[in-house]
XYZ file of C-alpha atoms in Angstrom:
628
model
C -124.011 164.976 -32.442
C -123.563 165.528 -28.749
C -122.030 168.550 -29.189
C -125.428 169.707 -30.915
C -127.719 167.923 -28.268
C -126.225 169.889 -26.112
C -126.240 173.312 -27.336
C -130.552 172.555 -27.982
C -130.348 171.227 -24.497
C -128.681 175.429 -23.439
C -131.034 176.873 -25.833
C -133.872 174.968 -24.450
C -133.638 175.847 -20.679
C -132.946 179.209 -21.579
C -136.357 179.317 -23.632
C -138.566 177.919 -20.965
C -136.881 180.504 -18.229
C -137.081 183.029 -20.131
C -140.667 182.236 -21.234
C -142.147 181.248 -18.019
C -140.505 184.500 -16.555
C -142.007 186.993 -19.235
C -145.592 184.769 -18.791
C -145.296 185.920 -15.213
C -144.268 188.956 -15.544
C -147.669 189.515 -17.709
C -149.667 188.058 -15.629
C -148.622 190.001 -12.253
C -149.965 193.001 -14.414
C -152.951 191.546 -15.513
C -152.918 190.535 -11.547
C -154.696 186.393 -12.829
C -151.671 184.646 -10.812
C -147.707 184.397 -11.557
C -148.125 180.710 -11.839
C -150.712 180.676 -14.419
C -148.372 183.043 -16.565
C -145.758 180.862 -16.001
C -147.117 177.555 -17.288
C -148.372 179.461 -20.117
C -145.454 180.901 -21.393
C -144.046 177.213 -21.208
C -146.711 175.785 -22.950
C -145.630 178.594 -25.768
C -142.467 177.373 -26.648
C -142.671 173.717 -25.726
C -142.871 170.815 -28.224
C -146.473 170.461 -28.377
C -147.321 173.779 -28.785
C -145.016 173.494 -31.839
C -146.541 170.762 -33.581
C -149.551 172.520 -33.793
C -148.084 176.054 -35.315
C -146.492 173.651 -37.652
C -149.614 171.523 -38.681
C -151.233 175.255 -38.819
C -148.677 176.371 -41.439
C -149.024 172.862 -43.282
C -152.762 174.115 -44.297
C -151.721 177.586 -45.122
C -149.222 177.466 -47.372
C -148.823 181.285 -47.705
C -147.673 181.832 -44.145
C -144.508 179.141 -44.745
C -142.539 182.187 -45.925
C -143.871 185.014 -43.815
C -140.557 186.442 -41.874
C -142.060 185.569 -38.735
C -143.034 182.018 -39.425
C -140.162 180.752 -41.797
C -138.037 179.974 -38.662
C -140.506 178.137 -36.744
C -141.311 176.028 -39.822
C -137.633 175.794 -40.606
C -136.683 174.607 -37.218
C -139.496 172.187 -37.042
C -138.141 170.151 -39.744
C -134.622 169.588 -38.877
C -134.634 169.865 -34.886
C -138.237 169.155 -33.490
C -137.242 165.166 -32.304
C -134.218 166.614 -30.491
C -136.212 169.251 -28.856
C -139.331 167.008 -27.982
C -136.524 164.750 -25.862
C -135.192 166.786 -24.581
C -137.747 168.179 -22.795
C -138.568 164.947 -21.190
C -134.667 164.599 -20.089
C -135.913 167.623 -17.984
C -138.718 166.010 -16.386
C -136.019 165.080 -13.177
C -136.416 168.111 -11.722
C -140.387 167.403 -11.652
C -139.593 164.957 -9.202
C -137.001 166.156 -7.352
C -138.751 169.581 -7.096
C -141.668 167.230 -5.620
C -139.275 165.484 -2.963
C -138.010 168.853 -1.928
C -141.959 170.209 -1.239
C -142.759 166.985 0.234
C -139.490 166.835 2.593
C -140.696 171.005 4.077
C -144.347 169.396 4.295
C -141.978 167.878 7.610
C -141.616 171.187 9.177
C -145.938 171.218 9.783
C -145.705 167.937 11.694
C -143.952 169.568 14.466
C -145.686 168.351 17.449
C -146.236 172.203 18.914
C -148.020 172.826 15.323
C -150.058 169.538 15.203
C -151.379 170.776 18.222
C -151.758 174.368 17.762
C -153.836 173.459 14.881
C -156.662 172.249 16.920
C -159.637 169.383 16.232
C -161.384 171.904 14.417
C -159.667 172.862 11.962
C -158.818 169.281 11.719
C -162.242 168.079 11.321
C -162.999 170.517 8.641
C -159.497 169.304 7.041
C -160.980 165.619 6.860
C -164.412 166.335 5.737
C -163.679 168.340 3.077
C -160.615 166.380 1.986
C -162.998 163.023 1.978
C -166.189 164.495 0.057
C -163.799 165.543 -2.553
C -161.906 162.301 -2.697
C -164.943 160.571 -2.888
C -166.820 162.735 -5.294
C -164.511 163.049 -7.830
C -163.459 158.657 -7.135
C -167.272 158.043 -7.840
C -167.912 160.290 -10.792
C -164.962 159.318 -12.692
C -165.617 155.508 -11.680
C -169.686 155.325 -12.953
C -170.005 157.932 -15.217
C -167.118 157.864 -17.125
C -166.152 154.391 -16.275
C -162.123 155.154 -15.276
C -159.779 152.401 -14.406
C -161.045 151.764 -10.375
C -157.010 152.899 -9.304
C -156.731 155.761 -12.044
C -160.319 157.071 -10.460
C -158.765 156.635 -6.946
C -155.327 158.520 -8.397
C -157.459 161.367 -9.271
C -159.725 161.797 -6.587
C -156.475 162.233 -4.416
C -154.966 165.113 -6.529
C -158.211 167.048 -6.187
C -157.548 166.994 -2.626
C -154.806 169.605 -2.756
C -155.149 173.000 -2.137
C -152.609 175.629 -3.501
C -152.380 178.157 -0.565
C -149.844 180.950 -2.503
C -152.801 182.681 -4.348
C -155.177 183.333 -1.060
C -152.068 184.694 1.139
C -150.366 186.750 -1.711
C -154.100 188.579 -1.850
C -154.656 188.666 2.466
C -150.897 189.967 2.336
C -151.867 192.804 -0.353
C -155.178 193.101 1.818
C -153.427 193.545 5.144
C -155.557 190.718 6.344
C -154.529 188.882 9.497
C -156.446 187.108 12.477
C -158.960 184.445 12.594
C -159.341 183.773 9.151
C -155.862 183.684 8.021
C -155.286 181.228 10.759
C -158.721 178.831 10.085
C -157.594 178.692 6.309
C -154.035 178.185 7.145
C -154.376 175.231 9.568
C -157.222 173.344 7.025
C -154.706 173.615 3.947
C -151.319 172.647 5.806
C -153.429 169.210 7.002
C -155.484 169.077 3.727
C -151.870 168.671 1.603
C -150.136 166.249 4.508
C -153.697 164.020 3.520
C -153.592 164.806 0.151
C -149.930 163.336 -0.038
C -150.389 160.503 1.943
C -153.264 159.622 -0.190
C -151.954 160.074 -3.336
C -148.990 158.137 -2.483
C -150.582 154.710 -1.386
C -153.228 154.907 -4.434
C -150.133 155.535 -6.732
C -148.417 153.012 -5.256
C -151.130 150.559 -6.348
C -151.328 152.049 -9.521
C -147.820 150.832 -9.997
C -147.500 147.303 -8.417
C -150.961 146.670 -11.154
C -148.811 148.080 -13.710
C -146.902 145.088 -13.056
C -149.295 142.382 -13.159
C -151.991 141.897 -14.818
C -154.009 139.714 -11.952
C -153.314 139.907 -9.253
C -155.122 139.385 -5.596
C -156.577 141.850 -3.158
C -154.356 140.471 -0.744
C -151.095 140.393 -2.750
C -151.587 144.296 -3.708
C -152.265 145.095 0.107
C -148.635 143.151 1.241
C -146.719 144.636 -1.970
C -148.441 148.100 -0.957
C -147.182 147.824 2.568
C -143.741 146.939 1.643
C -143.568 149.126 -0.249
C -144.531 151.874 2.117
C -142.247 150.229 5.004
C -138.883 150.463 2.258
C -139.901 154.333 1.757
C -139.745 154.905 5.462
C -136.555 153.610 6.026
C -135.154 155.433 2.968
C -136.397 158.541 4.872
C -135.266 157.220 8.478
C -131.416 156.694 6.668
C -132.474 160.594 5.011
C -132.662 162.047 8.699
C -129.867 159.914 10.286
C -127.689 161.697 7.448
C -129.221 165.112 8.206
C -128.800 164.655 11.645
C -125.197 164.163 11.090
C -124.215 166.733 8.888
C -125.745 169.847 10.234
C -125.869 170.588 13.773
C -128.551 171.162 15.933
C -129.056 174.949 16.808
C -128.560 175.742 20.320
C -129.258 178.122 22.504
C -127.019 181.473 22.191
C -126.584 181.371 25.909
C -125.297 177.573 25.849
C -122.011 177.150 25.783
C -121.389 174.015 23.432
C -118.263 172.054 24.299
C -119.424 168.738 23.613
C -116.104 166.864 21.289
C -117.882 165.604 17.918
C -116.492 162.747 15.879
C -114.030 163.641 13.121
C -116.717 163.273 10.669
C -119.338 165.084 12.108
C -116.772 167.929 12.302
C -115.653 168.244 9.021
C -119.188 168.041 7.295
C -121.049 169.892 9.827
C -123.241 173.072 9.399
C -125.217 175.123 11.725
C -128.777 175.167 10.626
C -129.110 178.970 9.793
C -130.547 180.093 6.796
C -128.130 179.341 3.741
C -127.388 178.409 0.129
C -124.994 175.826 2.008
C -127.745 173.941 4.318
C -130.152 174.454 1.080
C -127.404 172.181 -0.982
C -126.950 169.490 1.479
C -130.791 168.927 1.725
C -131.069 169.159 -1.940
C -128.124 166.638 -2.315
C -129.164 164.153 0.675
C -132.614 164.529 -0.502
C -132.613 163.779 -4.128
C -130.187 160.555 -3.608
C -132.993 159.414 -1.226
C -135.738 160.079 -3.531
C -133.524 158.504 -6.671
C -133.147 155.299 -4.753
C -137.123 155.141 -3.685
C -138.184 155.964 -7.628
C -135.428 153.353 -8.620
C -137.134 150.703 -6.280
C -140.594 151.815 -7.325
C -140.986 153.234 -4.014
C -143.381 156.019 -3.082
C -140.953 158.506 -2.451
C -142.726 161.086 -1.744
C -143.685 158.928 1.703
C -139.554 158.744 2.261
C -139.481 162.928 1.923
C -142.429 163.497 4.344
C -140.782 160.901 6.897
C -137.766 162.586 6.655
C -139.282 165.944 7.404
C -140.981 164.964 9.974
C -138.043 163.325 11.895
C -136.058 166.549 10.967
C -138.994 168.558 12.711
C -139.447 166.416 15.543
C -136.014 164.722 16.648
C -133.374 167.074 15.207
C -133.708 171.418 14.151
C -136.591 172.788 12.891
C -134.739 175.828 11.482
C -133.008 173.639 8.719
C -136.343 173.769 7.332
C -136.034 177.907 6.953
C -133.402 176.927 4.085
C -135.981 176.470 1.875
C -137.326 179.355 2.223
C -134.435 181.509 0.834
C -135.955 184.521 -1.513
C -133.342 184.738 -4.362
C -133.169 181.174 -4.676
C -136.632 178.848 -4.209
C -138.279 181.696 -6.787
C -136.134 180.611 -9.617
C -136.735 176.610 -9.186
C -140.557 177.376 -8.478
C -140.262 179.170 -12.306
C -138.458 175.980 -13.967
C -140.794 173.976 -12.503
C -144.096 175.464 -14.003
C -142.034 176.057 -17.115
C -141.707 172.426 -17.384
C -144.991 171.866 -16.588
C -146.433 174.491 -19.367
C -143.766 172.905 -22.202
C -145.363 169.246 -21.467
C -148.926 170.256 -21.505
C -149.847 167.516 -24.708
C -152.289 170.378 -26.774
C -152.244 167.707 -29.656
C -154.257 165.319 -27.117
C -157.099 167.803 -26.260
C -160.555 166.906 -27.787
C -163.891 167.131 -27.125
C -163.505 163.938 -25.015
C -161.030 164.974 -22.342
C -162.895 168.330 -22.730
C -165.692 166.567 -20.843
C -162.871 165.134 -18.069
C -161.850 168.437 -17.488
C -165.332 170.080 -16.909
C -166.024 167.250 -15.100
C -163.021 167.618 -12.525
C -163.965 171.472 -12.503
C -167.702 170.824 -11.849
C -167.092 168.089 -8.921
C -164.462 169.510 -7.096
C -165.783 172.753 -6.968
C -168.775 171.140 -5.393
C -166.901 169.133 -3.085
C -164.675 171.920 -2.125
C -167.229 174.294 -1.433
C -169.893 172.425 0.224
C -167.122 170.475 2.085
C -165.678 173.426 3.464
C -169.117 174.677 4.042
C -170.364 171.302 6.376
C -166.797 171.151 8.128
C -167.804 175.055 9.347
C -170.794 174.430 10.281
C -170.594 170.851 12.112
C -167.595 173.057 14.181
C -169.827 176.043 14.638
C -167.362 178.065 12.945
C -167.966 181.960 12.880
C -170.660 182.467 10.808
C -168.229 184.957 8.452
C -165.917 182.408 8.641
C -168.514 180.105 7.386
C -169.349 181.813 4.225
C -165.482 183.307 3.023
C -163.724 179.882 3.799
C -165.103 177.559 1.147
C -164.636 180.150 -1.604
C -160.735 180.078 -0.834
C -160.088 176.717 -1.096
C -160.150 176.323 -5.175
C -156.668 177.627 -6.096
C -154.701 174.134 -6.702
C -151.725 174.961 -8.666
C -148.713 173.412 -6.910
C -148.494 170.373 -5.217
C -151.230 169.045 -7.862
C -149.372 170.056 -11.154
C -146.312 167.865 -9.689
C -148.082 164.934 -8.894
C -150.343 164.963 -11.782
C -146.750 165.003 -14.225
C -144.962 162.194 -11.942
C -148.436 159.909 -12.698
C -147.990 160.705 -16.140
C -144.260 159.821 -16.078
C -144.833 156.705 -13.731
C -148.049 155.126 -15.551
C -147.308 155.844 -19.061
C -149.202 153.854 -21.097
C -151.389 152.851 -18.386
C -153.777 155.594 -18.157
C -151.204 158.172 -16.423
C -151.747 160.678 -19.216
C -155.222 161.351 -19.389
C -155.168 162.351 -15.912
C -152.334 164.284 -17.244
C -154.500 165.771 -19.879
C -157.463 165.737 -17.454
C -155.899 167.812 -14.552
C -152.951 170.528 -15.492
C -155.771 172.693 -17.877
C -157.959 172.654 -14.782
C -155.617 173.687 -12.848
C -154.842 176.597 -15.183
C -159.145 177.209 -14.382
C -158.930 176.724 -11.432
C -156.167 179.644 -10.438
C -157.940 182.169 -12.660
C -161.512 181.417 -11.058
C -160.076 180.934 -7.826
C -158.648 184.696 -8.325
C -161.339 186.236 -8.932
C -163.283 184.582 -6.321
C -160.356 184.471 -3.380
C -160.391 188.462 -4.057
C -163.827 189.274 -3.800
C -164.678 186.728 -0.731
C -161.648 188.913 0.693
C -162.523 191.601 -0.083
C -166.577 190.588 1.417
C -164.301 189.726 4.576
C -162.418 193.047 4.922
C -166.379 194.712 4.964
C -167.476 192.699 7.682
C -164.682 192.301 10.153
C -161.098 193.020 9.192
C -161.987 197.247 9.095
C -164.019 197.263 12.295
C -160.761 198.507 13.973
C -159.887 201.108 11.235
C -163.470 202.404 11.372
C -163.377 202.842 15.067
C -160.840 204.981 14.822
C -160.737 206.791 11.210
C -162.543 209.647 10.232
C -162.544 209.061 6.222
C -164.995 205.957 6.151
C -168.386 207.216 4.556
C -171.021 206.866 6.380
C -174.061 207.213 3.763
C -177.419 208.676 5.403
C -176.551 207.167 8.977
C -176.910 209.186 11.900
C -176.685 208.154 15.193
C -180.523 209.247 16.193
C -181.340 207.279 12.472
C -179.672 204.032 13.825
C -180.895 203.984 17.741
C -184.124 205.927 17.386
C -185.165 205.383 21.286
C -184.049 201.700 21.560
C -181.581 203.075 24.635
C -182.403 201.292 28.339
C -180.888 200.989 31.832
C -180.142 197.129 32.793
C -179.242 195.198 35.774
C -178.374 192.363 33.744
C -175.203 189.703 35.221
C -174.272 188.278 32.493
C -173.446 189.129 28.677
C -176.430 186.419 27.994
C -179.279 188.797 29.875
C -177.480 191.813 28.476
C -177.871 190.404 24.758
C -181.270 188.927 25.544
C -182.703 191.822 27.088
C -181.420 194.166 24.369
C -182.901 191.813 21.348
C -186.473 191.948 22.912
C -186.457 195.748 21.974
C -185.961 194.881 18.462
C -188.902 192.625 19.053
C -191.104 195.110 20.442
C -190.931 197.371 17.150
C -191.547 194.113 14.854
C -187.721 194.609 13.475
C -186.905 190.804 14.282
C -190.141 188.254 15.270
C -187.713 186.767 18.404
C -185.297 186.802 20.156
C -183.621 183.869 19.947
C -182.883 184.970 15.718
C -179.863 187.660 17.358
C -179.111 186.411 20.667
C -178.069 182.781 18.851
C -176.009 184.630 16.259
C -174.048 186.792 18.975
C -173.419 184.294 20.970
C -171.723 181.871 18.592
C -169.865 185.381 17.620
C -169.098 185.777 21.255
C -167.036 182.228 21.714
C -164.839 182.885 19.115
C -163.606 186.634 20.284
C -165.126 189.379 22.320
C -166.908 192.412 21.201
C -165.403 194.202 23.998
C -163.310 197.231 22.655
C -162.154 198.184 25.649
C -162.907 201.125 28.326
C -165.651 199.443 29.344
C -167.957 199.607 25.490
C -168.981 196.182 23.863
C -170.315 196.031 20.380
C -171.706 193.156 19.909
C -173.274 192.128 16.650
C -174.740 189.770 14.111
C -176.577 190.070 10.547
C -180.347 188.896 9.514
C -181.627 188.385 6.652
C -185.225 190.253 7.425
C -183.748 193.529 7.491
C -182.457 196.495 4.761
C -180.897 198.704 7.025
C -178.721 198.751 9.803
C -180.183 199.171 13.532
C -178.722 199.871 16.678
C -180.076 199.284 20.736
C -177.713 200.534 23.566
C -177.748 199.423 27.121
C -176.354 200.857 30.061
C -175.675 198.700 32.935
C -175.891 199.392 36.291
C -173.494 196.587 37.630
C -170.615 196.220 35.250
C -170.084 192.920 33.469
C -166.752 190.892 32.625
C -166.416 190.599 28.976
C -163.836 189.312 28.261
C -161.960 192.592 27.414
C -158.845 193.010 25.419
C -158.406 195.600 28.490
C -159.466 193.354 31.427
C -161.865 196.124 31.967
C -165.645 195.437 32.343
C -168.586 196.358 30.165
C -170.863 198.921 31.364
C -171.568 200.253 27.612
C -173.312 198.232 25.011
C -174.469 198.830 21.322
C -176.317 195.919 19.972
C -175.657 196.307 16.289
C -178.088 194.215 13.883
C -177.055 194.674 9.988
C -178.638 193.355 7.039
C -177.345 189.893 4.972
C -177.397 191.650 1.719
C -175.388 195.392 2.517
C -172.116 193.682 4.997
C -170.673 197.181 3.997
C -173.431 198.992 6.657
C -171.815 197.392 9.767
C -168.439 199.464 8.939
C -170.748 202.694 8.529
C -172.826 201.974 11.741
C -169.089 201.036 13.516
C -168.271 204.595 12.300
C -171.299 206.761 13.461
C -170.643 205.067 17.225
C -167.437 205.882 16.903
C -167.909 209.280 16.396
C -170.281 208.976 19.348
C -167.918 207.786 21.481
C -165.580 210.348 20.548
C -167.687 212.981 22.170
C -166.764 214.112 25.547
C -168.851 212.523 28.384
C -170.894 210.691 26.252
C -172.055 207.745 28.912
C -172.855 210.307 31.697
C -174.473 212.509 29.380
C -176.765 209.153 28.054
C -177.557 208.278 30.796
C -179.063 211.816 32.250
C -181.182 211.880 28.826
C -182.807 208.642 29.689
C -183.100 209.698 33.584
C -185.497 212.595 32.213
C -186.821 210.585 29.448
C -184.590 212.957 26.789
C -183.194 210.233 24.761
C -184.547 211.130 21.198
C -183.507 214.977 21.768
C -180.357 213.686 23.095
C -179.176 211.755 19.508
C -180.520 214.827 17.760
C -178.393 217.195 19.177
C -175.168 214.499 18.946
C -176.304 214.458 15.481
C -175.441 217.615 15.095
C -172.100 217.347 17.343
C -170.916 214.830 15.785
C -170.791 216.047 11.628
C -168.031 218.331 13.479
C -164.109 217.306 14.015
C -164.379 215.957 17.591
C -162.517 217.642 20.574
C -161.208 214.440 22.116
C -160.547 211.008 21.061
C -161.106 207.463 23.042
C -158.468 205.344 22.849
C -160.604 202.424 21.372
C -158.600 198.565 21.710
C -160.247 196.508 19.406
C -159.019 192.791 18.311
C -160.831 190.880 15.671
């Protein structure tokens, strides 16, 4: 008998890799997420997914001895208990896979990174993170009436934020800068609250499981105990560590320091390796087998001991996660595991209404979360409207913890958030595909190709020309600051009824203005905002008399300025009108030649004739700096 457990126990493992790796496979082509393709092909040939081909076959008699279905029905009947279990004996690796993601959550709490991050990004973090907590807490608690911990439980896990999806698709876009960084910062704190979260509410969840009645102030001290044994598990995690890999030094250091016998023998430099990868697997899972054993929240003893890795010892150790030929295949298992336990048999039109439910409120949370945190920072304005609609991918971190409730609260609720969460989650990364690409896509209009379309020449322009975008808004200013500069070119606008006031573009530019110049360099700003009032793009230039500091990537001042105003609904028309003034720019002695044509009042017959100029290949080109 154990010599058969064993060989379904081979056959098994093989299936789900196997399965999970083909799902993926299909689903890079059909470009919907690798995850998603791998927790399907799980759920394919896993248990559950079994039972109901078999109950299929029961009511079709005919198909029992179709080649293809003969097996299936076959082994069914003589190995399906076997297989069932042993797909649970697999469910270690859940949580071990967990401690190992919740150990590298360490290498964020680096000092240097906490405060690189920045209140901003912070605040955003904790508004968000709350509304969704709450939101999805309160529904589940009144409308559906959820145990008061289980609601709690759940309202944590819709915290997370899978980041993979939205960097895969900036990587493919070539997207880097502001953005990356804003959406970067908010998800790295939004897991680190998610986790802590999750892991006091599950923490009650299990002391309840316990006891039946029990006082406020009893589950508070068992709570805290509970979190004070998981931090020492993690402080005797790092002491370990500490001892058995070395600190990186310095290549100019010479290290003659004598280390103890013991340190010697079991030491290891912390440079990327399968061999510092093993002894933080090893050390790592005994700590998080001795918090589970102990009812601990282990995930608390991982994080601790991350953080003390980050902080007190190397913070390359953490890089040995991050080996390619190796994480890959355990991310794969994972999933696989995840897809084979996905209970299809426990789907009805009941949890049906829990899942839209969690899809419905977190997506409002998320988005309008993200939204307020922007706004109450005064975030870019593009930054504003792209960042919410990244932050609904949530495979990851999620499909882990929502498995280890299952497998910790069995039989007290832990598997209809089970049932509740993982076919959201499967929603959630195909919506949050779709969406992620487009918003980045959006993005790449309005910012991320200003630089290309300064300086290619295969970026279509439409009907623009450069007299059909400045008509005779050009003027001479002896403006002192980039505020009168702005201010002065915005009443033009005014003047000709584009805009009613001023105050509508010189607000806009300015808040555009604090995060990064518009300065180019060699002296040309571009400043510019959109409005909703408009359908087509419009341009004002101002020369100055007394150059102004702008903050140039060049150090050089401004003494060149086109105003650009673009409508809300075309983003694309700010890359064309970036394009035409490039081409401007390109033309030789463009400034002095401006500035004669408004000295005789020549400006109109001036953009005519660069019209003209311009539709040709121009004879010299400015060497335009430009940094989102």
């Amino acid at each position: 008998m154990e010599l058969q457990f064993m060989k379904m126990q081979i056959f098994e493992i093989g299936l789900l890799i196997l399965a999970a790796y083909i799902g993926g496979l299909v689903a890079r082509k059909l470009k919907i997420g690798e995850v998603i393709g791998q927790i399907c092909g799980g759920i394919l040939v896993g248990p559950h997914f079994l039972e109901l081909v078999h109950r299929f076959l029961e009511n079709h008699e005919g198909l029992k001895q179709i080649f293809f279905f003969k097996p299936i029905y076959h082994f069914y009947d003589t190995a399906f208990p076997e297989y069932a279990k042993i797909l649970e004996s697999y469910h270690f690796f859940v949580f071990l896979f967990l401690g190992l993601i919740a150990f590298s959550i360490g290498e964020e709490l680096h000092w240097d990174r906490i405060k690189e991050v920045g209140g901003r990004a912070a605040i955003i973090c904790i508004v968000q993170g709350i509304l969704t907590w709450g939101l999805l807490f309160l529904g589940f608690r009144l409308i559906f009436k959820f145990d008061i911990v289980l609601s709690l439980i759940l309202g944590s896990i819709g915290i997370a934020t899978a980041p993979a999806l939205t960097f895969l698709l900036m990587n493919k876009l070539k997207i880097e800068g502001t953005l990356k960084n804003v959406l970067a910062n908010v998800i790295v704190l939004d897991n680190i609250m998610e986790v802590l979260f999750f892991s006091v509410f599950l923490s009650v969840g299990v002391v309840l499981s316990k006891g039946a009645h029990l006082s406020t102030l009893h589950i508070t001290g068992e709570v805290i105990w509970h979190l004070l044994l998981a931090i020492l598990i993690g402080l005797a995690i790092f002491f370990i560590l500490k001892l058995t890999i070395k600190k990186r030094l310095p290549e100019d250091v010479d290290f003659k320091e004598s280390d103890s016998f013991l340190s010697t023998v079991l030491s290891e430099h912390p440079t990327p390796s399968v061999e510092i990868l093993l002894i933080i697997l090893g050390v790592v899972s005994i700590g998080v087998a001795i918090a589970i054993n102990f009812n601990l929240p282990f995930l608390i003893t991982a994080v601790v001991a991350g953080l003390l890795i980050s902080n007190f010892h190397s913070h390359a150790i953490f890089d040995s996660l991050k080996i390619e030929n190796v994480m890959p295949i355990m991310n794969l298992l994972f999933f696989a595991i995840i897809g084979a336990s996905v209970r299809l048999e426990s789907f009805s039109n009941e949890t049906l209404i829990f899942v839209i439910a969690y899809l419905i409120l977190r997506t409002i949370a998320k988005i309008f979360g993200n939204w307020l945190g922007c706004k109450l920072t005064r975030q870019d304005p593009k930054i504003t409207a792209a960042l919410p609609k990244l932050m609904l991918p949530q495979a990851g971190v999620a499909a882990v913890e929502t498995i280890l409730v299952a497998a910790m609260l069995k039989g007290h609720g832990g598997e209809i958030i089970f049932d509740t969460i993982i076919p959201a989650l499967v929603v959630f990364e195909l919506v949050g595909a779709w969406l992620s690409e487009r918003t980045l896509i959006k993005w790449k209009n309005w910012t991320v190709g200003e630089r290309e379309a300064l300086l290619a020449k295969d970026i279509a322009v439409g009907e623009f020309t450069i007299s059909g975008l400045i008509d005779d808004r050009v003027i001479e200013m002896m403006a002192t600051t980039r505020e009168q500069a702005i201010f002065e070119l915005a009443q033009l606008f005014v003047k000709e009824g584009i805009i009613h006031e001023t105050k509508i573009v010189t607000q806009s530019i300015m808040e555009r203005e604090k995060l990064a110049s518009t300065a180019i360099g060699q002296g040309v700003a571009l400043p510019h905002c959109r409005i909703s009032s408009i359908r087509t793009a419009k341009v004002a230039i101002g020369l100055l008399r007394n150059p102004i500091d702008w903050h140039a990537p060049d150090k050089k001042p401004v003494n060149l300025i086109f105003i650009i105003l673009t409508p809300d609904a075309f983003p694309e028309q700010h890359l064309q009108a970036i394009q035409i003034i490039s081409r401007a720019l390109k033309t030789p002695h463009f400034k002095e030649r401006l500035r004669e044509a408004l000295s005789r009042y020549q400006v109109p017959e001036f953009l005519e004739q660069l019209t003209h100029l311009i539709q040709k290949e121009p004879d010299e080109k400015m060497d335009l700096i430009y940094e989102n």
